[in-house]
Amino acid sequence: MEFTVKFSPIGKRVMENRPRVLLDMARQAGVGLKSLCGGKGKCGKCKVVVNPANGVTAIERKLLTQDEIAEGYRLACCTSVKENTEVYTPASSITEEQKLQIAGKDVEVKPLPPVRKFHLVLPKATLSDLRPDLQRIKERLNRKYKVKVKNMDIKVLNIIGPTLRDSDWSITVIVRGNEIIGVEPGNRTKESFGIAIDLGTTKIAFYLVDLLTGAPINICGITNPQTAYGEDILSRIHYAGSTRTNLKKLKSEVLKGINLAIKKICRESRVEREDILEATLVGNTAMHHIFLGLPVKQLGLAPFTMATNEPLEIKAREVGLEICCGGYLYLPPLIAGFVGSDHLAMLIASEIETEEGNLITIDIGTNTEIALKTKGRIISCSCASGPAFEGAHIKHGMRAATGAIERVNINSKSLSVKVSTIDDKSPVGICGSGILDAISEMLRVGIIDSSGKMNSGYKGVRRIRGGKSLQFLLAKEGRREITVTQQDVSEIQLAKGAIRTGIEILLEETGLKVHDIDGVIVAGAFGTYIDPLKAVRIGMFPEIDIGKFTQVGNAAGIGAKAILVSKKFREEANQLVKKVEYLELATHSDFFEHFTSAMRFPKIK
Amino acid sequence: MEFTVKFSPIGKRVMENRPRVLLDMARQAGVGLKSLCGGKGKCGKCKVVVNPANGVTAIERKLLTQDEIAEGYRLACCTSVKENTEVYTPASSITEEQKLQIAGKDVEVKPLPPVRKFHLVLPKATLSDLRPDLQRIKERLNRKYKVKVKNMDIKVLNIIGPTLRDSDWSITVIVRGNEIIGVEPGNRTKESFGIAIDLGTTKIAFYLVDLLTGAPINICGITNPQTAYGEDILSRIHYAGSTRTNLKKLKSEVLKGINLAIKKICRESRVEREDILEATLVGNTAMHHIFLGLPVKQLGLAPFTMATNEPLEIKAREVGLEICCGGYLYLPPLIAGFVGSDHLAMLIASEIETEEGNLITIDIGTNTEIALKTKGRIISCSCASGPAFEGAHIKHGMRAATGAIERVNINSKSLSVKVSTIDDKSPVGICGSGILDAISEMLRVGIIDSSGKMNSGYKGVRRIRGGKSLQFLLAKEGRREITVTQQDVSEIQLAKGAIRTGIEILLEETGLKVHDIDGVIVAGAFGTYIDPLKAVRIGMFPEIDIGKFTQVGNAAGIGAKAILVSKKFREEANQLVKKVEYLELATHSDFFEHFTSAMRFPKIK
């Protein structure tokens, strides 16, 4: 009898009609589970939560903690399934490669690119056919493909003559709207690529896509080089807004980084940079403005006025972006001074408009954007959650890189701490999901109370040398100690408090209660790696049934990709932006009241 | 009783009701006659031909030759007029300043510029009015002036925020079509200028114009810096067509020259370069293509195919032209591989389409373009007349500069030669009109025969040292002799033969005879300075009644100015170009027959 195994939160399904080992089924579904030992029951990396839960094997008893077994954790290599089953794959069990590509919901995009290539074989110019080159091309395009063009990029006009004559009058013409943006010798219609860029305050993600099929070719990510000039948006605005030179510097830094990344992704994918015919870029308003060289001083002062919020189509070379010479960069519209096109792209990717019910989307980043959709309204706000979840302002904080503590378990009786690190290397610091886990566990076992105060009576809690403040020891490697300090707890309280405040004010604004919420979509790199249970436990999210959470990965990037590949999605974004209502939190009358309460931790029941 | 004095070929009129000295009337009419002595009857520079002719004064007998008096020449300072009179002002009597501005026919241009400035005072952004800067501007433009714009230049978007905030929200917006191409603080609507550029093979002329009134502000001319890389079009094409680097070099040389000239004309006219909102450029096809960086190799080989002949609107900065940052360069359409937009502009300026009768227009330059209009047809051709009339390839040839012989008279009996030079300085060489005069006079007195052969029996004719070839002495200054050589005569025969061939083939093509021609419009700097009588005498022009000739100065420049100032003229040019039939002379079956015959001089009656 046939049965289905569903992998959540990735949202992949496999149909099967005989008992099979979960690890194999995950491979078949394209879910990249970690498995250092190759499925031999030795590494204990392929942890999943199986529902309904199976019996426990001897190997599992050895490699899993008692708490884990009680919570339903099993090893995918030791578990056979023979009925309808739901398998929860924690982020820590997913391979790095998979993490980058993670996307709970795949948006179906039928390619309708704004750029098309046409192959033409033209009659040669003779004394009885004196038509200029451009006219010759235009007339053929119209006759053969019913495509009417008006303009030709001046730089393309520069090469049209030799291209025609060197290729025996067989050329490929690149058309965008009513403009010819490129000509190439021979037939190169198949080489049509685009690049979608998600320009975050901290990270920049690149998606190289085949424009003809919409298929992803490659993905890569870099750290925003502007980070050296300020970690959060406000410090970036302050720096860029103080002098024209500073703005130019930030612009050129990010541009240099982006151009290098494009060069690299092309080389790795064996794609010519000149075959990238179109680019899209999404980002928060400050990143968008700085990238274009727009003044941002005004974004740092009330009323936080944007230079423009309109969708922009700019010759890529006009802003220094290195793709095909005549190619364009498309920037979807912005929503407000602190809610940019990344949020819009995320709303597009999560299909919030067409989904039923009352939905919340949360894109956690240095700035966290939250939208609430209910009865045809979409209200968005922005919370300055800061870079703490990216490891900044945390004593032993670090990026999600090798050696970062990403999971923490504290035994509630012995108070012994078990950490797991990225790539299973010796711990060198704590990344975002690690600090969230640590604080959630510290709260659970009572090391901190609901005010966030650390309790000195617990094992592992000690004074910071030369100070009065307390810290809790997570791991010790030789003489290096990795701790969570009282100050770290406060930073996380500020961050999660900001997010929770946004959610609360949105609920208040719409008159909805927590139990009215039908779904929560969590996006962003950090949002994808966290355990929603623990986020609820520390009060970052309200107490919403854990089954209502979906983790969708970099939805802004997925949206940027859809907007890149399809004119329909551009139109959709342009329509959607008009519907989104912006709620300014900073000037909201109840802000401080909510914020004060949201910084506290929930009482442990 | 009122009477009219008409100054030809400049085409200015003065109404008067009492007898007055001609020199004063010329001043009143704005005709710049030379007068070194200030009208005291001493310098003899203000020679004019008066019709009906006056009696001759004693001063005139002293300062004019008998031949001149017989031909009707008088001095404007010695001649009083009291009835309707026609005054012919030879180019040699016109001041330099006037020469540059000379225009037989002023085209009436009602300004309808493609660029307009609007002054806006905007409401400040507040927390209750969060509109982005661009939206705020767009909405105000629409509400106050009913002007709808769509796009904004990205570089302008970069300065909009600070401009608004530094100028207390009072700004001037520059609009072109549906694009905002500039913003400035305060009200600067009056500062609206444009520049028309006539890019010739040898000379480049600049016309700075007030876009609001159409009034000329300033004019200047420079030598095309590309001249160093080849004097005529074909050598320029050969150079630019051989490598991409050469093309770039020619492009950058001419661009550098043009940008410097614009800077200079602005400084001289106290106009900010940023206030030049639009530019137009006309030129022959090769100059047009090289300026834009378009490949020209194909222009040098049959079938001489243009990259494009369409009118182009390009961001000036895209081609390196330094005007207002967001401003555009407009290039009217081209006619054929060797008939460019300068010819079209000339046709526009001469209003050939609306004039009655069978008309010929001749724009003499390194390449000479000729058009014949008859019964609704306009047929154009191009003759490779070469740079001889610009002083090149002539032994003692030079540009029309100080010390250049510009007029030559040979006494038919004594064979004594009288020359006049530009600025009345010692002769240092011969310019175009001087060589034309010299050969015409040599022909008249029999020094050369109709085959062009120099006759050794005449006074002043001698062998070139160390050679067999003959030369004729025009002037001697110390040890420096200025002569016309047999080779010079041949060069002029080639040049005038090319022009005459063009005229003859056009007549043949239309079945017209010489006596059917109702008017000849001669344009171009050289064409303005020559004496049409002498051009007819050497057979450059057919024997057409001298009264039918009009010399219109730089008509291409006048046309470029009209196209700059008025969208109506752009549309007119776009319509006219469709009507012009192009006749390829080089492949015309009767070319060589006509050319052989046209190189001979007419027999002197």
mmCIF file of C-alpha atoms in Angstrom, chain A residues 125-127 130-135 138 150 154-155 157-158 161-162 165 244 292-295 298 303 305-310 312 314 317-319 587, chain B residues 125-127 130-135 138 150 154-155 157-158 161-162 165 244 292-295 298 303 305-310 312 314 317-319 587:
data_model
loop_
_atom_site.group_PDB
_atom_site.id
_atom_site.type_symbol
_atom_site.label_atom_id
_atom_site.label_comp_id
_atom_site.label_asym_id
_atom_site.label_seq_id
_atom_site.Cartn_x
_atom_site.Cartn_y
_atom_site.Cartn_z
ATOM 1 C CA ALA A 125 24.090 45.142 -48.325
ATOM 2 C CA THR A 126 24.572 45.793 -52.029
ATOM 3 C CA LEU A 127 24.462 48.822 -54.297
ATOM 4 C CA LEU A 130 21.600 50.363 -49.493
ATOM 5 C CA ARG A 131 19.594 50.009 -46.282
ATOM 6 C CA PRO A 132 21.625 51.005 -43.220
ATOM 7 C CA ASP A 133 22.552 48.139 -40.887
ATOM 8 C CA LEU A 134 20.064 49.081 -38.186
ATOM 9 C CA GLN A 135 17.172 49.405 -40.608
ATOM 10 C CA LYS A 138 14.730 46.141 -37.655
ATOM 11 C CA LYS A 150 12.555 51.549 -31.937
ATOM 12 C CA ILE A 154 24.507 53.499 -28.710
ATOM 13 C CA LYS A 155 27.278 51.110 -27.605
ATOM 14 C CA LEU A 157 25.306 50.532 -32.573
ATOM 15 C CA ASN A 158 29.096 50.809 -32.305
ATOM 16 C CA GLY A 161 28.652 46.845 -38.496
ATOM 17 C CA PRO A 162 31.675 44.639 -37.818
ATOM 18 C CA ARG A 165 30.298 41.558 -41.602
ATOM 19 C CA ARG A 244 29.269 62.911 -0.254
ATOM 20 C CA LEU A 292 22.333 53.787 -6.501
ATOM 21 C CA GLY A 293 24.255 56.639 -4.917
ATOM 22 C CA LEU A 294 21.054 58.261 -3.713
ATOM 23 C CA PRO A 295 21.394 60.499 -0.665
ATOM 24 C CA GLN A 298 17.122 62.104 4.875
ATOM 25 C CA PRO A 303 10.006 61.754 8.453
ATOM 26 C CA THR A 305 11.675 60.414 3.265
ATOM 27 C CA MET A 306 12.814 58.251 0.360
ATOM 28 C CA ALA A 307 14.272 59.852 -2.777
ATOM 29 C CA THR A 308 11.891 57.639 -4.715
ATOM 30 C CA ASN A 309 9.911 54.464 -4.135
ATOM 31 C CA GLU A 310 9.184 53.773 -7.795
ATOM 32 C CA LEU A 312 13.480 51.684 -11.606
ATOM 33 C CA ILE A 314 18.445 51.568 -15.299
ATOM 34 C CA ARG A 317 26.489 50.269 -16.808
ATOM 35 C CA GLU A 318 25.009 53.612 -15.676
ATOM 36 C CA VAL A 319 25.394 52.427 -12.082
ATOM 37 C CA THR A 587 6.147 57.072 16.289
ATOM 38 C CA ALA B 125 7.856 66.253 3.918
ATOM 39 C CA THR B 126 6.311 65.558 7.307
ATOM 40 C CA LEU B 127 5.243 62.482 9.235
ATOM 41 C CA LEU B 130 5.577 60.797 3.674
ATOM 42 C CA ARG B 131 5.596 61.056 -0.138
ATOM 43 C CA PRO B 132 9.038 60.329 -1.583
ATOM 44 C CA ASP B 133 10.828 63.319 -3.129
ATOM 45 C CA LEU B 134 10.272 62.224 -6.719
ATOM 46 C CA GLN B 135 6.565 61.617 -6.224
ATOM 47 C CA LYS B 138 5.834 64.730 -10.110
ATOM 48 C CA LYS B 150 7.523 59.262 -15.960
ATOM 49 C CA ILE B 154 19.451 58.432 -12.195
ATOM 50 C CA LYS B 155 22.174 61.057 -11.698
ATOM 51 C CA LEU B 157 17.811 61.344 -8.582
ATOM 52 C CA ASN B 158 21.155 61.397 -6.759
ATOM 53 C CA GLY B 161 17.124 65.152 -1.898
ATOM 54 C CA PRO B 162 19.848 67.617 -0.883
ATOM 55 C CA ARG B 165 16.410 70.475 1.486
ATOM 56 C CA ARG B 244 39.508 50.143 -33.370
ATOM 57 C CA LEU B 292 29.573 58.508 -32.070
ATOM 58 C CA GLY B 293 32.270 55.855 -32.289
ATOM 59 C CA LEU B 294 30.358 53.985 -35.007
ATOM 60 C CA PRO B 295 32.480 51.874 -37.328
ATOM 61 C CA GLN B 298 32.013 50.075 -44.273
ATOM 62 C CA PRO B 303 27.949 49.916 -51.113
ATOM 63 C CA THR B 305 26.442 51.251 -45.872
ATOM 64 C CA MET B 306 25.649 53.426 -42.869
ATOM 65 C CA ALA B 307 25.316 51.881 -39.413
ATOM 66 C CA THR B 308 22.099 53.844 -39.109
ATOM 67 C CA ASN B 309 20.478 56.859 -40.726
ATOM 68 C CA GLU B 310 17.847 57.384 -38.057
ATOM 69 C CA LEU B 312 19.213 59.729 -32.597
ATOM 70 C CA ILE B 314 21.390 60.160 -26.813
ATOM 71 C CA ARG B 317 27.214 62.084 -21.250
ATOM 72 C CA GLU B 318 26.881 58.652 -22.904
ATOM 73 C CA VAL B 319 29.032 59.972 -25.748
ATOM 74 C CA THR B 587 28.636 54.572 -59.926
#
